[in-house]
Amino acid sequence: MPPELKDPKNGPIIAPVPHKPSPLMGLHEQQQEQRQPDQSFYYKRPSFFNRIYLSGVIHRPSDLLFLGHGLISVLWTLVCLLIVDLPFLVTTRFRINSERHPVSWGAFYSFCMSLSRACSSSVHNVAQLRLVSNIIAWFVPLRMLHLSSNSYSVKSNVQIKVHLNTLLEPERKTLAPTRARLNLDNSFDGIHRNPVNPSPEYLASFLPDNRLANLPEESGDLDQDGMYTLRGEWIEALTDPNEEGRGGAARRGPRSNVVVLYCHGGGHVFCSATFHRQVVTRMLLEIGPGARAFVVDYRLAPEDPFPAAVHDMYAAYLYLTQPDHPAITLCTNGSLSTNSPHHHVATPVLPKDIVLAGDSAGAGVAIAFQLYMRDYVQPSVEPKFEMPPVTVLISAWTDISTSMPSATSKHSYCYTPSPMGVNPFVDEATFYAFPKFNFARTYLCGDSKLAPNERNCRGRHMVWEWYRHLAQHPLVSPVYTADLSGLGGATLLQTGAFDRLADDTRLYAHKLGQANLDQRVRLELYRDMVHVHQFFEFLPMADKALHTMTEFIYDSQDKYNSEQAAQQLSRPRRKVNDKYGNNISYGSGEGKKGARRGTEWIVVETDGTELEGHDDDGCPISVLEECWNPEMREKAAANA
């Protein structure tokens, strides 16, 4: 039995909820289940009212103040625009940026950004965030009116049943040596195995070192049969007779084979596939007719904290490339279907046609998916998975603590809140003195009041211990803790000069380019643009960004296909094993003198002009690399 939970110093503790095996299970199935870590053992499902609250439906009096405060902020912003900013801009003849708005922004864009900043400054919990997300999602059909209805099709609420134990078999095989050292291969009686009372050794196993970092078991709701439902949305660009020659169509002919696996942003706690439907549709129309996208509605925190979203991306990749995989069952009209194939994946998608893409937190999940496949899946599966050859990352969140200068600056035009997390090397008092809604803590530990789990049911101190260890996990903060070598394929990263996560994207692009000298890594920094400016369709630079995405995707696919064809005609490539046991092939022409080294830096001016070079007027890379002090990191690891 789990130890009795007593913690009078840090407040009430939620008792564990034992998992009851399904009566339909046979003795063999029950014994097999006991050998596997059960992620629902200490999970307590949110109450009915909390589920309504988490859905974004306001039912608490304090949240009414949020609406009132937001309205006052909007009105005050409009007054400042008219009385302060506009006279200043006129006086300076529109040559100097005002305190709130760059000169290059038009009036409508300034107004929209003012509303966005006013709303973000008023939000203090996940329910308020989801309410704002729902309101914006309601207006998606209106935002898409300027797009021809004949140019795209949408299939929403695609459902996939995922059997979690089957999905995680490769991960558990790969982690078996790590967990064996912690006595994790026995029963729940061991203190190491008990996540409600984790040992220091168990928590330290999540830190990056010379061994593979451990992964926590999921903390979320499952059906009695150990399955959960993964949802998503299909979008397809059609041949529109009224818009011939748009984007990739003029270049590629009538049909495109590109399939975008898109991971939406939202701070790991809100937004959805519907919320991002408009920007993904515009991306597909730029690519050309025939291009499709599967936007993953991955599970969100606090109900399903890390690593649920990463597992969902893995399941979605199986859905595209191996729709008959035993870990997934396709649904038709909301019911399970084992006989009739889903019409969108009747033929498995070829990995070479897939483009992995994401924005903000979704871009971070996309990176974590790449690392997860390389480190936790590939070593234990045969045949090995072929990964997408092209990756597109928009305003990537790669440092969960948001410790870099752009994220903590008080002088920014961006609408995103600052900061969104806490450095894992600060003290516990600083962690709990966080002034606003802590996105990072919610993603890693959940919320004890709304969705109790083993990471937050032991009181405040244990929440801090879970956070400071998981925040250093390579799949959580890859820019500081992950080995980025071997992430094959071409990568395009886009960010704005006024983006809160500009430094996250810049440092990740720099390190990725240094770790993969034979692969193309391109960073585009857009002057005067904010976080995920591609979302705002009325911006010329939004269309510019989508156009360069299309060019990058087609150029990279052409290069990949040419290399594959050349490999079949040339002599066998020399193969070696990397630190994870994966095969890496080296061609005869790689590493020669004159080959490109590092990242391709591009600065895009407000008129669309591209300037090549490392001088992007940002914080020096050497400064960004020290935002997580190595000495503090080593000290924290030694004391773990």
Short mmCIF file of N, CA, C and O in Angstrom, two decimals, residues 449-516:
data_model
loop_
_atom_site.label_atom_id
_atom_site.label_comp_id
_atom_site.label_asym_id
_atom_site.label_seq_id
_atom_site.Cartn_x
_atom_site.Cartn_y
_atom_site.Cartn_z
N LYS A 449 -5.68 22.04 -7.37
CA LYS A 449 -7.07 22.40 -7.11
C LYS A 449 -8.01 21.96 -8.22
O LYS A 449 -9.19 21.69 -7.97
N LEU A 450 -7.50 21.90 -9.45
CA LEU A 450 -8.36 21.59 -10.59
C LEU A 450 -8.20 20.15 -11.07
O LEU A 450 -9.18 19.50 -11.40
N ALA A 451 -6.96 19.66 -11.14
CA ALA A 451 -6.70 18.32 -11.64
C ALA A 451 -5.59 17.69 -10.80
O ALA A 451 -4.42 17.69 -11.18
N PRO A 452 -5.93 17.14 -9.63
CA PRO A 452 -4.90 16.58 -8.75
C PRO A 452 -4.19 15.39 -9.39
O PRO A 452 -4.79 14.57 -10.07
N ASN A 453 -2.89 15.31 -9.16
CA ASN A 453 -2.11 14.16 -9.59
C ASN A 453 -0.95 13.97 -8.62
O ASN A 453 -0.79 14.73 -7.66
N GLU A 454 -0.12 12.94 -8.89
CA GLU A 454 0.94 12.60 -7.94
C GLU A 454 2.00 13.67 -7.84
O GLU A 454 2.77 13.69 -6.87
N ARG A 455 2.08 14.60 -8.79
CA ARG A 455 3.12 15.62 -8.75
C ARG A 455 2.72 16.83 -7.90
O ARG A 455 3.58 17.66 -7.57
N ASN A 456 1.44 16.99 -7.61
CA ASN A 456 1.03 18.17 -6.85
C ASN A 456 0.24 17.84 -5.60
O ASN A 456 -0.26 18.75 -4.94
N CYS A 457 0.10 16.54 -5.26
CA CYS A 457 -0.74 16.17 -4.11
C CYS A 457 0.04 16.10 -2.81
O CYS A 457 -0.52 15.78 -1.77
N ARG A 458 1.37 16.37 -2.85
CA ARG A 458 2.18 16.26 -1.64
C ARG A 458 2.51 17.60 -1.02
O ARG A 458 3.35 17.68 -0.14
N GLY A 459 1.87 18.65 -1.48
CA GLY A 459 2.14 19.95 -0.90
C GLY A 459 3.10 20.78 -1.73
O GLY A 459 3.65 20.35 -2.75
N ARG A 460 3.30 22.02 -1.30
CA ARG A 460 4.05 23.01 -2.09
C ARG A 460 5.50 22.61 -2.33
O ARG A 460 6.03 22.80 -3.42
N HIS A 461 6.16 22.07 -1.31
CA HIS A 461 7.57 21.75 -1.48
C HIS A 461 7.79 20.70 -2.56
O HIS A 461 8.72 20.81 -3.37
N MET A 462 6.93 19.67 -2.58
CA MET A 462 7.12 18.61 -3.56
C MET A 462 6.80 19.10 -4.97
O MET A 462 7.39 18.63 -5.94
N VAL A 463 5.86 20.04 -5.11
CA VAL A 463 5.60 20.64 -6.42
C VAL A 463 6.86 21.32 -6.94
O VAL A 463 7.23 21.19 -8.11
N TRP A 464 7.54 22.03 -6.04
CA TRP A 464 8.78 22.69 -6.44
C TRP A 464 9.84 21.67 -6.83
O TRP A 464 10.56 21.87 -7.82
N GLU A 465 9.95 20.57 -6.11
CA GLU A 465 10.94 19.55 -6.43
C GLU A 465 10.66 18.93 -7.81
O GLU A 465 11.57 18.73 -8.61
N TRP A 466 9.40 18.62 -8.07
CA TRP A 466 9.05 18.09 -9.38
C TRP A 466 9.37 19.11 -10.47
O TRP A 466 9.93 18.75 -11.52
N TYR A 467 9.03 20.36 -10.23
CA TYR A 467 9.23 21.37 -11.26
C TYR A 467 10.71 21.56 -11.58
O TYR A 467 11.11 21.55 -12.75
N ARG A 468 11.53 21.74 -10.55
CA ARG A 468 12.93 22.09 -10.82
C ARG A 468 13.69 20.95 -11.48
O ARG A 468 14.67 21.18 -12.18
N HIS A 469 13.22 19.72 -11.28
CA HIS A 469 13.86 18.59 -11.95
C HIS A 469 13.32 18.43 -13.38
O HIS A 469 14.10 18.26 -14.32
N LEU A 470 12.01 18.46 -13.55
CA LEU A 470 11.44 18.28 -14.88
C LEU A 470 11.77 19.45 -15.81
O LEU A 470 11.86 19.27 -17.03
N ALA A 471 11.94 20.66 -15.25
CA ALA A 471 12.26 21.81 -16.10
C ALA A 471 13.60 21.65 -16.80
O ALA A 471 13.86 22.30 -17.83
N GLN A 472 14.46 20.80 -16.27
CA GLN A 472 15.77 20.56 -16.88
C GLN A 472 15.78 19.34 -17.80
O GLN A 472 16.83 18.96 -18.30
N HIS A 473 14.62 18.76 -18.02
CA HIS A 473 14.55 17.58 -18.87
C HIS A 473 14.82 17.97 -20.33
O HIS A 473 14.37 19.02 -20.79
N PRO A 474 15.54 17.15 -21.09
CA PRO A 474 15.83 17.50 -22.50
C PRO A 474 14.61 17.68 -23.37
O PRO A 474 14.65 18.44 -24.33
N LEU A 475 13.49 17.01 -23.05
CA LEU A 475 12.28 17.18 -23.83
C LEU A 475 11.48 18.39 -23.41
O LEU A 475 10.49 18.74 -24.05
N VAL A 476 11.89 19.06 -22.34
CA VAL A 476 11.17 20.23 -21.83
C VAL A 476 11.90 21.51 -22.17
O VAL A 476 11.29 22.48 -22.64
N SER A 477 13.21 21.55 -21.94
CA SER A 477 14.03 22.72 -22.27
C SER A 477 15.17 22.28 -23.18
O SER A 477 16.34 22.27 -22.78
N PRO A 478 14.86 21.92 -24.42
CA PRO A 478 15.89 21.33 -25.29
C PRO A 478 17.03 22.28 -25.63
O PRO A 478 18.14 21.83 -25.88
N VAL A 479 16.79 23.58 -25.60
CA VAL A 479 17.84 24.52 -26.01
C VAL A 479 19.00 24.50 -25.03
O VAL A 479 20.13 24.82 -25.40
N TYR A 480 18.77 24.11 -23.78
CA TYR A 480 19.83 24.11 -22.79
C TYR A 480 20.29 22.70 -22.39
O TYR A 480 21.43 22.53 -21.97
N THR A 481 19.43 21.73 -22.49
CA THR A 481 19.76 20.43 -21.90
C THR A 481 19.82 19.27 -22.88
O THR A 481 20.19 18.16 -22.49
N ALA A 482 19.43 19.48 -24.14
CA ALA A 482 19.37 18.37 -25.09
C ALA A 482 20.59 18.35 -26.00
O ALA A 482 21.14 19.41 -26.35
N ASP A 483 20.99 17.15 -26.39
CA ASP A 483 21.99 16.98 -27.43
C ASP A 483 21.26 17.03 -28.76
O ASP A 483 20.44 16.16 -29.07
N LEU A 484 21.51 18.05 -29.56
CA LEU A 484 20.76 18.28 -30.80
C LEU A 484 21.39 17.62 -32.01
O LEU A 484 20.86 17.74 -33.12
N SER A 485 22.48 16.92 -31.83
CA SER A 485 23.12 16.27 -32.96
C SER A 485 22.26 15.11 -33.44
O SER A 485 21.61 14.42 -32.65
N GLY A 486 22.26 14.91 -34.73
CA GLY A 486 21.51 13.80 -35.31
C GLY A 486 20.07 14.10 -35.60
O GLY A 486 19.33 13.21 -36.03
N LEU A 487 19.59 15.34 -35.36
CA LEU A 487 18.24 15.71 -35.76
C LEU A 487 18.28 16.03 -37.26
O LEU A 487 18.44 17.17 -37.66
N GLY A 488 18.17 15.00 -38.07
CA GLY A 488 18.35 15.14 -39.51
C GLY A 488 17.26 15.96 -40.16
O GLY A 488 16.21 16.26 -39.58
N GLY A 489 17.51 16.33 -41.40
CA GLY A 489 16.55 17.09 -42.16
C GLY A 489 16.82 18.58 -42.11
O GLY A 489 17.63 19.08 -41.33
N ALA A 490 16.10 19.30 -42.97
CA ALA A 490 16.22 20.75 -43.02
C ALA A 490 15.24 21.39 -42.05
O ALA A 490 14.12 20.91 -41.88
N THR A 491 15.66 22.48 -41.42
CA THR A 491 14.83 23.16 -40.41
C THR A 491 14.77 24.64 -40.72
O THR A 491 15.80 25.30 -40.88
N LEU A 492 13.55 25.17 -40.78
CA LEU A 492 13.30 26.60 -40.93
C LEU A 492 12.72 27.12 -39.63
O LEU A 492 11.75 26.55 -39.11
N LEU A 493 13.32 28.19 -39.10
CA LEU A 493 12.80 28.83 -37.89
C LEU A 493 12.48 30.27 -38.19
O LEU A 493 13.27 30.98 -38.81
N GLN A 494 11.30 30.71 -37.76
CA GLN A 494 10.86 32.09 -37.98
C GLN A 494 10.48 32.71 -36.64
O GLN A 494 9.84 32.07 -35.80
N THR A 495 10.88 33.95 -36.46
CA THR A 495 10.52 34.70 -35.26
C THR A 495 10.51 36.18 -35.60
O THR A 495 10.89 36.58 -36.70
N GLY A 496 10.05 36.98 -34.66
CA GLY A 496 9.99 38.43 -34.86
C GLY A 496 10.93 39.13 -33.91
O GLY A 496 11.26 38.62 -32.83
N ALA A 497 11.37 40.32 -34.29
CA ALA A 497 12.29 41.08 -33.44
C ALA A 497 11.65 41.46 -32.12
O ALA A 497 12.35 41.66 -31.12
N PHE A 498 10.31 41.59 -32.09
CA PHE A 498 9.60 41.94 -30.86
C PHE A 498 8.92 40.73 -30.24
O PHE A 498 8.02 40.87 -29.42
N ASP A 499 9.35 39.55 -30.62
CA ASP A 499 8.78 38.31 -30.09
C ASP A 499 9.36 38.04 -28.71
O ASP A 499 10.58 38.13 -28.51
N ARG A 500 8.51 37.71 -27.74
CA ARG A 500 9.00 37.35 -26.40
C ARG A 500 9.93 36.14 -26.45
O ARG A 500 10.82 35.99 -25.62
N LEU A 501 9.69 35.26 -27.43
CA LEU A 501 10.49 34.04 -27.54
C LEU A 501 11.52 34.14 -28.66
O LEU A 501 11.97 33.11 -29.17
N ALA A 502 11.89 35.35 -29.02
CA ALA A 502 12.89 35.52 -30.08
C ALA A 502 14.22 34.89 -29.68
O ALA A 502 14.87 34.22 -30.49
N ASP A 503 14.63 35.08 -28.44
CA ASP A 503 15.91 34.52 -28.01
C ASP A 503 15.86 33.00 -27.92
O ASP A 503 16.86 32.32 -28.18
N ASP A 504 14.71 32.45 -27.53
CA ASP A 504 14.56 30.99 -27.54
C ASP A 504 14.80 30.43 -28.93
O ASP A 504 15.53 29.45 -29.12
N THR A 505 14.19 31.08 -29.93
CA THR A 505 14.31 30.61 -31.31
C THR A 505 15.73 30.82 -31.82
O THR A 505 16.30 29.94 -32.48
N ARG A 506 16.33 31.96 -31.54
CA ARG A 506 17.66 32.27 -32.05
C ARG A 506 18.71 31.32 -31.47
O ARG A 506 19.56 30.81 -32.21
N LEU A 507 18.66 31.09 -30.16
CA LEU A 507 19.66 30.22 -29.55
C LEU A 507 19.49 28.78 -30.02
O LEU A 507 20.48 28.08 -30.28
N TYR A 508 18.24 28.34 -30.16
CA TYR A 508 18.03 26.98 -30.64
C TYR A 508 18.53 26.82 -32.07
O TYR A 508 19.17 25.81 -32.41
N ALA A 509 18.26 27.82 -32.92
CA ALA A 509 18.74 27.76 -34.31
C ALA A 509 20.26 27.72 -34.34
O ALA A 509 20.85 26.97 -35.14
N HIS A 510 20.91 28.50 -33.49
CA HIS A 510 22.38 28.52 -33.44
C HIS A 510 22.92 27.15 -33.04
O HIS A 510 23.82 26.61 -33.70
N LYS A 511 22.38 26.59 -31.97
CA LYS A 511 22.89 25.30 -31.48
C LYS A 511 22.56 24.17 -32.44
O LYS A 511 23.36 23.24 -32.62
N LEU A 512 21.37 24.22 -33.05
CA LEU A 512 21.01 23.18 -34.00
C LEU A 512 21.94 23.20 -35.21
O LEU A 512 22.37 22.15 -35.70
N GLY A 513 22.27 24.40 -35.70
CA GLY A 513 23.18 24.51 -36.83
C GLY A 513 24.58 24.04 -36.49
O GLY A 513 25.24 23.39 -37.30
N GLN A 514 25.05 24.34 -35.27
CA GLN A 514 26.38 23.90 -34.87
C GLN A 514 26.45 22.39 -34.67
O GLN A 514 27.50 21.78 -34.89
N ALA A 515 25.35 21.79 -34.26
CA ALA A 515 25.34 20.35 -34.00
C ALA A 515 25.09 19.52 -35.26
O ALA A 515 25.32 18.31 -35.25
N ASN A 516 24.60 20.16 -36.34
CA ASN A 516 24.29 19.44 -37.57
C ASN A 516 24.84 20.23 -38.75
O ASN A 516 24.08 20.87 -39.49
#
